[in-house]
Short mmCIF file of C-alpha atoms and ligand atoms in Angstrom, two decimals:
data_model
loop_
_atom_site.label_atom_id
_atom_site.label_comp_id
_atom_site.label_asym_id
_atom_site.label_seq_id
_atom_site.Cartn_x
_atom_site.Cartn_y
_atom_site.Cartn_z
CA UNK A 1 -16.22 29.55 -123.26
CA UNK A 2 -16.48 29.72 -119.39
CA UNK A 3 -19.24 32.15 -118.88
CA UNK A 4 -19.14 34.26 -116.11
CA UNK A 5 -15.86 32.70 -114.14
CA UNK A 6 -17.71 30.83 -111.90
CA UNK A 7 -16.24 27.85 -111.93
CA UNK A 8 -18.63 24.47 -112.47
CA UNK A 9 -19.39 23.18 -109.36
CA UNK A 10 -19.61 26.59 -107.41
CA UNK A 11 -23.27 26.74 -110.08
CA UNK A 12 -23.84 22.68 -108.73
CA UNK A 13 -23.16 23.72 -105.09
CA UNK A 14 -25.69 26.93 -105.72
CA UNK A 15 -28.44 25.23 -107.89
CA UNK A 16 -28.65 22.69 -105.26
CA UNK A 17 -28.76 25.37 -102.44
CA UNK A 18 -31.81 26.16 -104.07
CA UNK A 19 -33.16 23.14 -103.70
CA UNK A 20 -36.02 22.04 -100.60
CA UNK A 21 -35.71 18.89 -99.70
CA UNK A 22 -38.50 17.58 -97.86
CA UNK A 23 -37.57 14.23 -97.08
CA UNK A 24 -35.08 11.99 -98.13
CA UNK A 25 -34.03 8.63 -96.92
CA UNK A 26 -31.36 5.98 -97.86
CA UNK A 27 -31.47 3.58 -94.85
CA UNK A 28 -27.24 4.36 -94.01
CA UNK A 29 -27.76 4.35 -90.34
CA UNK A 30 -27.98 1.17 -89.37
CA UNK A 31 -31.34 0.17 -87.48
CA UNK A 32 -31.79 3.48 -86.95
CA UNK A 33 -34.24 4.06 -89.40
CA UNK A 34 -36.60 2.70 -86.56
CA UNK A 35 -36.86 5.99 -84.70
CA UNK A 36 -38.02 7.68 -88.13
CA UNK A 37 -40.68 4.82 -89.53
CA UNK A 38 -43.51 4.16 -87.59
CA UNK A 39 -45.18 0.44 -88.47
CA UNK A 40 -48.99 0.61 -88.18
CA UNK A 41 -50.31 -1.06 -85.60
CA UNK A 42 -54.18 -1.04 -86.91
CA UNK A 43 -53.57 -4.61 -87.70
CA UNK A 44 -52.25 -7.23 -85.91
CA UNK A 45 -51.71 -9.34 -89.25
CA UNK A 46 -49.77 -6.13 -90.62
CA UNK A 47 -46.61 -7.73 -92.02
CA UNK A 48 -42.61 -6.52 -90.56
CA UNK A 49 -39.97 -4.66 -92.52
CA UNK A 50 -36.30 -5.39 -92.16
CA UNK A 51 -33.25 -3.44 -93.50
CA UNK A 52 -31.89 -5.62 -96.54
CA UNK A 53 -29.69 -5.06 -99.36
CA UNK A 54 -31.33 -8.30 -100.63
CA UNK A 55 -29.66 -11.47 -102.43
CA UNK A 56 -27.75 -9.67 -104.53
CA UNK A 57 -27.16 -6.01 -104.77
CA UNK A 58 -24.24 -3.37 -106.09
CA UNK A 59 -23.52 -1.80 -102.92
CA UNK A 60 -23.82 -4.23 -99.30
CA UNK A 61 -24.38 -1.33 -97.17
CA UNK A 62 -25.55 1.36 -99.46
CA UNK A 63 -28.41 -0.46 -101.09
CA UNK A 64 -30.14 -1.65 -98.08
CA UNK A 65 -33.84 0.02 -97.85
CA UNK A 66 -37.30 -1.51 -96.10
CA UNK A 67 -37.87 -5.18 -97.41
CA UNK A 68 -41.05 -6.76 -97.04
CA UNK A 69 -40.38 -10.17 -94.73
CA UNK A 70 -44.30 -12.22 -94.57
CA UNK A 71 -46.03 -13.32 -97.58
CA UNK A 72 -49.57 -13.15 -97.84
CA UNK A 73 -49.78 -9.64 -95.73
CA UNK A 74 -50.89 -6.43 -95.97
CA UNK A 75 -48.05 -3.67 -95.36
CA UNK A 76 -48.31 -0.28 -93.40
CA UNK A 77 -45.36 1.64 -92.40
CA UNK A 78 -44.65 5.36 -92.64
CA UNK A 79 -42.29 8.57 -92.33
CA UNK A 80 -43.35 12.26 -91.29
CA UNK A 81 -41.56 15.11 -92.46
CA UNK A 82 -41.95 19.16 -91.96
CA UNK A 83 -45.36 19.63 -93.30
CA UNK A 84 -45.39 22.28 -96.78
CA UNK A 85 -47.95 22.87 -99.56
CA UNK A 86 -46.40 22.98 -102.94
CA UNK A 87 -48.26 25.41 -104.14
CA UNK A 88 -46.48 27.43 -107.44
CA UNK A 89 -43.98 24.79 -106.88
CA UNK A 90 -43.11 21.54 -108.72
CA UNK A 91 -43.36 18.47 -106.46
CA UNK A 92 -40.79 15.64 -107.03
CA UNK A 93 -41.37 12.58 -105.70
CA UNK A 94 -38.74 9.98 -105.97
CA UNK A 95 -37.91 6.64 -104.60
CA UNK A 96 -36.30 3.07 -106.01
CA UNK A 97 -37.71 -0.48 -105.55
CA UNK A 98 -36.88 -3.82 -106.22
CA UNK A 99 -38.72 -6.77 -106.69
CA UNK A 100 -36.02 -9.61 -106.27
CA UNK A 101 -38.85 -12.53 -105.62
CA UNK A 102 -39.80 -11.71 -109.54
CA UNK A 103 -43.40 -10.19 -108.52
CA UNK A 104 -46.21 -12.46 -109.37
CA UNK A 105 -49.06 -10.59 -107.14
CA UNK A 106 -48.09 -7.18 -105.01
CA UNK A 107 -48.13 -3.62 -104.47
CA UNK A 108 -44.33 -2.02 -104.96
CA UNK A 109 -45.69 1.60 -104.91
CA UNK A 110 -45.85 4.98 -102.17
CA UNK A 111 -48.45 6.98 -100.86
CA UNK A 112 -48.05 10.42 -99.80
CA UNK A 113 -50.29 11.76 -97.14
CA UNK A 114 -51.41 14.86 -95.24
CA UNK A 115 -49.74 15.87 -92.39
CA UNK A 116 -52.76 14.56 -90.02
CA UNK A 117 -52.15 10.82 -90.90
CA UNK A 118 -52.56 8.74 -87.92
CA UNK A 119 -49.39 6.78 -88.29
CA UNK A 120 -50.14 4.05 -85.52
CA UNK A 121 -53.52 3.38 -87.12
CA UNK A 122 -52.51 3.99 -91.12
CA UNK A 123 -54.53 1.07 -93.07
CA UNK A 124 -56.30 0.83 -96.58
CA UNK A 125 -58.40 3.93 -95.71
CA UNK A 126 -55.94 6.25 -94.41
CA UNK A 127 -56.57 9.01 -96.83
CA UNK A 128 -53.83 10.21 -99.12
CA UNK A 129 -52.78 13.18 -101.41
CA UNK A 130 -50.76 11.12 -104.03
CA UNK A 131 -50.01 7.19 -104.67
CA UNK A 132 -47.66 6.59 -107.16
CA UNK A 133 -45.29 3.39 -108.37
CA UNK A 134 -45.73 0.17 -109.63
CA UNK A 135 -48.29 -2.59 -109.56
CA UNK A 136 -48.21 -6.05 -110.50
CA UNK A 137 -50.44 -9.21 -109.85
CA UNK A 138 -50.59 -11.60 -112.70
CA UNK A 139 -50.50 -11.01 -116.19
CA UNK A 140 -53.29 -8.11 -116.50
CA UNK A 141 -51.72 -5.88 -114.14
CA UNK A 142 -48.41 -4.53 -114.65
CA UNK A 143 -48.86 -1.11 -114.02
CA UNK A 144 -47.60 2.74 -112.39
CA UNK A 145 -50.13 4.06 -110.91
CA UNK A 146 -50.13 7.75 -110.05
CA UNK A 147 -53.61 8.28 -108.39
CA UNK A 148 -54.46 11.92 -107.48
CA UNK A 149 -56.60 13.35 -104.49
CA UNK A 150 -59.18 16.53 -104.93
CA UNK A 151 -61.99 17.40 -103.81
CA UNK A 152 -62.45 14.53 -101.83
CA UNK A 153 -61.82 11.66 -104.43
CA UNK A 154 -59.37 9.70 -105.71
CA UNK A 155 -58.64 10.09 -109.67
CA UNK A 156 -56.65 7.38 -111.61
CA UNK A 157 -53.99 8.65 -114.84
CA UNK A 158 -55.81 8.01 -117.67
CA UNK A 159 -52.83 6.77 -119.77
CA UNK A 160 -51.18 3.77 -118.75
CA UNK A 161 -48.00 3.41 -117.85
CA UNK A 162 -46.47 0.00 -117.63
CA UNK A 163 -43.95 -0.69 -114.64
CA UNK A 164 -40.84 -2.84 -114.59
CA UNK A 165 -41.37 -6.21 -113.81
CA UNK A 166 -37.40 -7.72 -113.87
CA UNK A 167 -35.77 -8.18 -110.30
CA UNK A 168 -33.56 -5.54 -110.41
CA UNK A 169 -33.92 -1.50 -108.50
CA UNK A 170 -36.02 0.69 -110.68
CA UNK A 171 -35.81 4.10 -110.13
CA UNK A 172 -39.39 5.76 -109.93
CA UNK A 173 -40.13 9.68 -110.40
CA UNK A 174 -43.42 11.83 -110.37
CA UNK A 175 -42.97 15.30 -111.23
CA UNK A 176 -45.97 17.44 -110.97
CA UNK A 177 -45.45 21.23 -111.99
CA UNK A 178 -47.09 24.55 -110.98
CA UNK A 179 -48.68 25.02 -114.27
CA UNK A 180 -50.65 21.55 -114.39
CA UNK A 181 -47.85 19.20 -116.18
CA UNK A 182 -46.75 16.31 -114.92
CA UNK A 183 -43.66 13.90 -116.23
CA UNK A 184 -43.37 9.95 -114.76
CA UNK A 185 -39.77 9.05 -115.31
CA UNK A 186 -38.93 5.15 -114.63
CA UNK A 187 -34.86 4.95 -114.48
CA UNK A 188 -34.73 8.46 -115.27
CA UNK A 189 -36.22 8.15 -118.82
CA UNK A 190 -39.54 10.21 -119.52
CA UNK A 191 -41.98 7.86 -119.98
CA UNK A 192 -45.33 9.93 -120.27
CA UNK A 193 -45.46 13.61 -120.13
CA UNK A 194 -48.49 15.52 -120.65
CA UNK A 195 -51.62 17.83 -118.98
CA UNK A 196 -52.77 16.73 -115.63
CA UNK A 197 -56.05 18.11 -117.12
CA UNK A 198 -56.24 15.91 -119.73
CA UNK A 199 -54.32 12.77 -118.58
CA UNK A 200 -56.47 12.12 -115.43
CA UNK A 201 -60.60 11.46 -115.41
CA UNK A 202 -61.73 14.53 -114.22
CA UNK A 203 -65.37 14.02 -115.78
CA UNK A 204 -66.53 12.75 -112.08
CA UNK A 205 -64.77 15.47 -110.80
CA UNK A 206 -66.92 18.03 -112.55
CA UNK A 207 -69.94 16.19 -112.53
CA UNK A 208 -69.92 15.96 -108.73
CA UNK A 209 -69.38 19.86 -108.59
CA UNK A 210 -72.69 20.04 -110.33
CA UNK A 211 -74.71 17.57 -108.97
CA UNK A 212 -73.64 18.61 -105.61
CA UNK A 213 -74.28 22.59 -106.12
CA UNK A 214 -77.81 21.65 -107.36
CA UNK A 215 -79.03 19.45 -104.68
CA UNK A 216 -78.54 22.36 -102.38
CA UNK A 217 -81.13 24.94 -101.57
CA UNK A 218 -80.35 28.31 -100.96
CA UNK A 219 -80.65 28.10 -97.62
CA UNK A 220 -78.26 25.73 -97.49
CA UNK A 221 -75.39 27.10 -99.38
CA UNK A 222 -75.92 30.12 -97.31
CA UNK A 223 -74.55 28.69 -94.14
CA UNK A 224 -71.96 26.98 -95.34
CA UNK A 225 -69.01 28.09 -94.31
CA UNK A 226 -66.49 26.11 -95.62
CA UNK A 227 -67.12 27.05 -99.26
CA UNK A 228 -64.24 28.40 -100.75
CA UNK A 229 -65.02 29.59 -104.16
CA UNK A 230 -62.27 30.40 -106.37
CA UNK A 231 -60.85 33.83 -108.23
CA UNK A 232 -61.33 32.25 -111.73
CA UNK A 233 -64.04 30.18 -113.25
CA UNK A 234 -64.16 28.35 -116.58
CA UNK A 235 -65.66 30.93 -119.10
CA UNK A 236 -69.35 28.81 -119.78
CA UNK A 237 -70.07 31.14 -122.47
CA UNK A 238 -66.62 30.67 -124.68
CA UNK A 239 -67.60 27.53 -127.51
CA UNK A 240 -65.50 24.51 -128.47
CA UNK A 241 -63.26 25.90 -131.84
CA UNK A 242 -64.63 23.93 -134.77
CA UNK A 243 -61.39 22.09 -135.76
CA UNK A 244 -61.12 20.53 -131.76
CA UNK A 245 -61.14 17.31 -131.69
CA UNK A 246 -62.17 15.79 -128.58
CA UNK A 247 -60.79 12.49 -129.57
CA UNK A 248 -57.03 13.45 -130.01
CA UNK A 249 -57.19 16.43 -128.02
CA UNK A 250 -58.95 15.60 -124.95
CA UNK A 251 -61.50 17.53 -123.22
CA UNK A 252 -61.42 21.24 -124.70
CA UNK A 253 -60.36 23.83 -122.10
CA UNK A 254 -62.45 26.40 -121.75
CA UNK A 255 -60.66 29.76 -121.16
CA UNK A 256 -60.46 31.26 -117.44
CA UNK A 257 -63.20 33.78 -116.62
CA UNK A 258 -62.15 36.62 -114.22
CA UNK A 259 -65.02 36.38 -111.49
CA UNK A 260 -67.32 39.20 -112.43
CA UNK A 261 -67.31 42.17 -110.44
CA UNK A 262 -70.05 41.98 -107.83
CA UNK A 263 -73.24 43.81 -108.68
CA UNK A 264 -75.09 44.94 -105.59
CA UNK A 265 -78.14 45.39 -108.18
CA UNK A 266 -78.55 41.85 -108.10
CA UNK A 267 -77.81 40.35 -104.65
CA UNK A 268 -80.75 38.37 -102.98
CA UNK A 269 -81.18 40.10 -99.42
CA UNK A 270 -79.04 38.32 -96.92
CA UNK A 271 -77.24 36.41 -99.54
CA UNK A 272 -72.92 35.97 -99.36
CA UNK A 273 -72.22 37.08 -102.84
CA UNK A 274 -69.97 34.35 -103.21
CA UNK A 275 -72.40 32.18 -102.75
CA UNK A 276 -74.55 34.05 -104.81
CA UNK A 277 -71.85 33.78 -107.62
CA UNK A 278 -71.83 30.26 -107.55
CA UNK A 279 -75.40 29.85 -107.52
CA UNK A 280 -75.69 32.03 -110.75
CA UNK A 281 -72.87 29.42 -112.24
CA UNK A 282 -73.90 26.21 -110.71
CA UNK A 283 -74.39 25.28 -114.32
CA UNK A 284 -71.18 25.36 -115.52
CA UNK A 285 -68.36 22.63 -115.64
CA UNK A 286 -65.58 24.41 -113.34
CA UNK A 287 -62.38 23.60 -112.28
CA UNK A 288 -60.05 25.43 -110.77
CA UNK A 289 -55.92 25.16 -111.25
CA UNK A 290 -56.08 25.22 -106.93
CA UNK A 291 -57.56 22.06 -107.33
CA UNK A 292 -55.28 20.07 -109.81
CA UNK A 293 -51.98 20.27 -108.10
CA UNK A 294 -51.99 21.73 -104.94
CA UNK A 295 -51.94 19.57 -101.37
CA UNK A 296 -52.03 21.94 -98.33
CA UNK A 297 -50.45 20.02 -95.86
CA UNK A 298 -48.25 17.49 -97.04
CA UNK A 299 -46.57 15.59 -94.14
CA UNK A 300 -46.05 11.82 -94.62
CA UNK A 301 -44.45 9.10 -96.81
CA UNK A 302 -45.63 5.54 -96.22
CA UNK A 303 -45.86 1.97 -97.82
CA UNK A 304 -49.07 0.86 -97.31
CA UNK A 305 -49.63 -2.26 -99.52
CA UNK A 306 -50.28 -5.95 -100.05
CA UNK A 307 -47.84 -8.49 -101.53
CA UNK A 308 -48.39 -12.55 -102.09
CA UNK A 309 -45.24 -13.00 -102.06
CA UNK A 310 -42.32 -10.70 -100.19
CA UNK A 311 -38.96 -9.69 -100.79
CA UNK A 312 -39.27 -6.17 -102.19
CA UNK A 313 -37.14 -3.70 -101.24
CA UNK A 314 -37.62 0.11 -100.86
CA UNK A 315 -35.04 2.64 -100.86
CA UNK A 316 -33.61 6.04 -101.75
CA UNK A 317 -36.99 8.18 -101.36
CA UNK A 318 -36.93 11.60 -102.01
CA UNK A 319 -38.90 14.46 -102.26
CA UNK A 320 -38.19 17.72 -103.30
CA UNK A 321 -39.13 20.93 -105.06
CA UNK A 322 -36.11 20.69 -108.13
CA UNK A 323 -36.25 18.55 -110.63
CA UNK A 324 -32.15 18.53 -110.84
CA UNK A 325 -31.50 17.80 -107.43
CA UNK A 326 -33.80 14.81 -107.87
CA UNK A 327 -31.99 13.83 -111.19
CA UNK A 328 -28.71 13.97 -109.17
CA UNK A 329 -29.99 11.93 -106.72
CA UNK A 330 -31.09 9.44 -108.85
CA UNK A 331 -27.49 9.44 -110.48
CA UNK A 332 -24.91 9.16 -107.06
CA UNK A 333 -27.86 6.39 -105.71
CA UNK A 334 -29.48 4.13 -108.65
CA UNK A 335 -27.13 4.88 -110.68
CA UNK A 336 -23.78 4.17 -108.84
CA UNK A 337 -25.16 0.79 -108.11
CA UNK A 338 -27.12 -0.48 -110.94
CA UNK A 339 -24.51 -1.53 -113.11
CA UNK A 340 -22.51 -3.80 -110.03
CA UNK A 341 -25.90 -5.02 -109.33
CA UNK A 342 -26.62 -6.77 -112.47
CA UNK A 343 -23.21 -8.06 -111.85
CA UNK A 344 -23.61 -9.85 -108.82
CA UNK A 345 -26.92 -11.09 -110.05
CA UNK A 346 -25.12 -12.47 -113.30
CA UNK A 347 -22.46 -14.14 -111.25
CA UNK A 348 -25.14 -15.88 -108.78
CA UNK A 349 -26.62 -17.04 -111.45
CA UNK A 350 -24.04 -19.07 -112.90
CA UNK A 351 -23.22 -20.01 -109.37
CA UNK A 352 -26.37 -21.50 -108.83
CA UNK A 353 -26.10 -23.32 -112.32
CA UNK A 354 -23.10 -24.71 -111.61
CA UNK A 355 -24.11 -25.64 -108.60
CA UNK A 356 -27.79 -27.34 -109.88
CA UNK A 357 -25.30 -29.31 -112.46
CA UNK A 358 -23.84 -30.82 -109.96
CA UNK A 359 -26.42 -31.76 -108.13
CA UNK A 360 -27.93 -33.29 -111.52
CA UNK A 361 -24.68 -35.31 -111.31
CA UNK A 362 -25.18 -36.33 -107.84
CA UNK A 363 -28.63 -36.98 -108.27
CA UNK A 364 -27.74 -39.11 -111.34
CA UNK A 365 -24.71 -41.81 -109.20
CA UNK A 366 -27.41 -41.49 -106.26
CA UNK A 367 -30.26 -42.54 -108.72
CA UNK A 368 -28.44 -45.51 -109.85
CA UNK A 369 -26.96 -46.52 -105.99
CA UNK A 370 -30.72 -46.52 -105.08
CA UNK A 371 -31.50 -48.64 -108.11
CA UNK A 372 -29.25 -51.50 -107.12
CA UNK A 373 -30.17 -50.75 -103.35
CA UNK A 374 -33.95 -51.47 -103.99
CA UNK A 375 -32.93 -53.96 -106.68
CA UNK A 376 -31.19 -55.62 -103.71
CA UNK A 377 -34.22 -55.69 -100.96
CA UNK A 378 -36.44 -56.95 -103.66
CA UNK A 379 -34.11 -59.76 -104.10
CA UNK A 380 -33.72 -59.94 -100.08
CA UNK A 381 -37.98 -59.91 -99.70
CA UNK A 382 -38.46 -62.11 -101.97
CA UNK A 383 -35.90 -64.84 -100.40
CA UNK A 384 -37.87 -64.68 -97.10
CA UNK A 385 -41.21 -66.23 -98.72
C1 NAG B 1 -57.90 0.49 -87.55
O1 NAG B 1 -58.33 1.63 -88.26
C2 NAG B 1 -59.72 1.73 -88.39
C3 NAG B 1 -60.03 2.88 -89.29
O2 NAG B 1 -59.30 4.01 -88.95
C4 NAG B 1 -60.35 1.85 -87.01
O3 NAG B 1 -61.75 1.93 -87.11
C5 NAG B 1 -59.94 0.67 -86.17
O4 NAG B 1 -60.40 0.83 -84.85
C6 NAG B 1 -58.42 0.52 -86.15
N1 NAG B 1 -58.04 -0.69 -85.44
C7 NAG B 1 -57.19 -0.71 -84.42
C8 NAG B 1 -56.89 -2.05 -83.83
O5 NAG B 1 -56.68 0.29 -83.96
C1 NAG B 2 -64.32 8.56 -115.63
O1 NAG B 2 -65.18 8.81 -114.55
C2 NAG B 2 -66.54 8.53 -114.83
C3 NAG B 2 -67.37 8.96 -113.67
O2 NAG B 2 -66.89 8.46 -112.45
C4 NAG B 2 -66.69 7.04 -115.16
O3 NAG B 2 -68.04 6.76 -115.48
C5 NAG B 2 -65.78 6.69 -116.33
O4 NAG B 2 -65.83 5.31 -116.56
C6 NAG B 2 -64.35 7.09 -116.03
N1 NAG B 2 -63.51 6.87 -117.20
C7 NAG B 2 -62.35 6.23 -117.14
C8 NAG B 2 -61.63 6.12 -118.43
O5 NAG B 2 -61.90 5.76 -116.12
#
């Protein structure tokens, strides 16, 4: 039964016109893409990018993206956008690479970065919000990373997620939602889902909180300024239920504690009473849902990587507040040109063994022409004695 009357794609054309799109690139204007990229020039050794569609490919034009050219370089390259926080939004962040030079030792993943990146000088340290994609260097690592930034460190996903490591375009998606889920999708399949709580090591995350609030003195906390203490703590005083366990659950929760009301009773003369709030909780293990998922000023895409060998190529990024758009994206990109690109590939291939059994042929009459050649100098050198 049609609904309302609205016909199909009048809902498409209005879900997606609810859709922000921060950035999105697909490389279809020719060397253009130059005037939007900015290569790092912190480095002198940093290796060059071309626009490639690669050896084989489903589309000539519409699969060409940023392929690595140098082997045995580092890689720093990168795109600004409109900065935005994503706070109480989902973040989607989307792209598709390919490692036609079958991988052996190499970074094929992105890094998203505050708006203040210095793109000219981006290099290993350039700090960033998110990296996320694939990794691969021998047999030990074949992995996606999805590294997080707060409170000034980096935190790694606890589960592992193992990346693609065939030549063909993989299609790579992070989702990370408003209320602390995240979902990695490789090829649009879900392939982990969970709590950013509990899939990322936050242990050093609270430990620093404390060890940091106790080596200061009063004094100190008092004139710091940039402390920014949040509406809701974790409530210290709540216990553990008895049938939690740690091992399949993952770190218990502890409810959310409304601050308590400010009681003028018990303020130390001169004292900020948020400062004196945290002082009276220094003890406790807090974290705050502002400091799980939200980056303030997100501004900049980049590659910024190292690969023994080159040939990967990067295309199609995205990155976007819906989920659907990014699912459509993946389908009229990826998706249109997956299928002819395991085509091509299976038709080179049989080329090129066509083409080696000949040359075993060749090699074979040439093998035996040589034979009688040096069969005939041996019979020459050995007349001159
Ligand atoms: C490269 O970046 C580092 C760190 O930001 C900086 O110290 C160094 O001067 C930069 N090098 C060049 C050549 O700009
Ligand atoms: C979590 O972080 C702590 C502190 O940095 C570290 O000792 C521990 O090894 C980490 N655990 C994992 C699984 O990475």
């Amino acid at each position: 039964m049609a609904a309302s009357g609205a016909p199909l794609w009048a809902v498409c054309v209005l879900r997606l016109a609810l859709a922000t799109v921060y950035f999105q690139e697909e490389f279809l204007d020719g060397e253009r893409w130059r005037n939007r990229w900015v290569q790092s020039t912190n480095d002198s050794q940093l290796g060059h990018f071309r626009l490639s569609s690669g050896k084989f490919y489903g589309h000539k034009e519409k699969d060409k993206g940023l392929q690595t050219t140098q082997n045995g370089r580092f890689y720093a390259i990168s795109a600004r956008f409109k900065p935005f926080s994503n706070k109480g939004k989902t973040l989607v962040i989307q792209y598709t690479v390919k490692h036609e030079q079958k991988m052996d030792c190499g970074g094929g993943y992105i890094k998203v970065f505050p708006a203040d990146v210095d793109q000219k000088n981006l290099n290993g340290k350039s700090q960033y919000y998110i990296m996320f994609g694939p990794d691969i260097c021998g047999f030990d690592i074949k992995k996606v990373h999805v590294i997080l930034h707060f409170k000034n460190q980096y935190h790694s996903n606890k589960k592992s997620i193992r990346c693609k490591v065939d030549g063909f375009t993989h299609l790579y998606t992070l989702i990370l939602r408003p209320d602390l889920t995240y979902e990695v999708k490789i090829d649009s399949q879900s392939i982990e889902a969970g709590s950013i709580e509990y899939d990322w090591n936050l242990t050093s995350l609270k430990k620093m909180e404390k060890s940091s609030a106790e080596s200061k003195d009063w004094a100190q906390a008092k004139d710091d300024k940039s402390q920014d203490w949040e509406k809701h703590f974790l409530d210290a005083s709540a216990s553990k239920p008895s049938d939690w366990n740690s091992e399949l659950d993952g770190d218990w929760p502890a409810p959310m504690l409304q601050k308590p009301p400010y009681q003028d009773g018990l303020k130390p003369e001169g004292i900020d009473k948020d400062v004196w709030l945290h002082q009276k909780m220094k003890n406790t293990n807090y974290l705050t849902e502002y400091d799980l998922s939200e980056f303030e000023n997100i501004g900049a895409i980049g590659l910024e990587l190292w690969q023994v060998r080159s040939g990967t190529i990067f295309d199609n990024f995205l990155i976007t507040d819906d989920e659907e758009y990014a699912e459509n994206f993946g389908k009229t990109t990826w998706g249109e040109t997956k299928g002819p690109e395991r085509e091509m590939d299976a038709i080179l291939a049989k080329e090129e063994m066509k083409k080696a059994h000949e040359e075993d042929e060749e090699e074979l009459l040439m093998g035996k022409f040589n034979g009688q050649e040096s069969h005939f100098h041996r019979f020459h050198r050995r007349d001159e004695f």
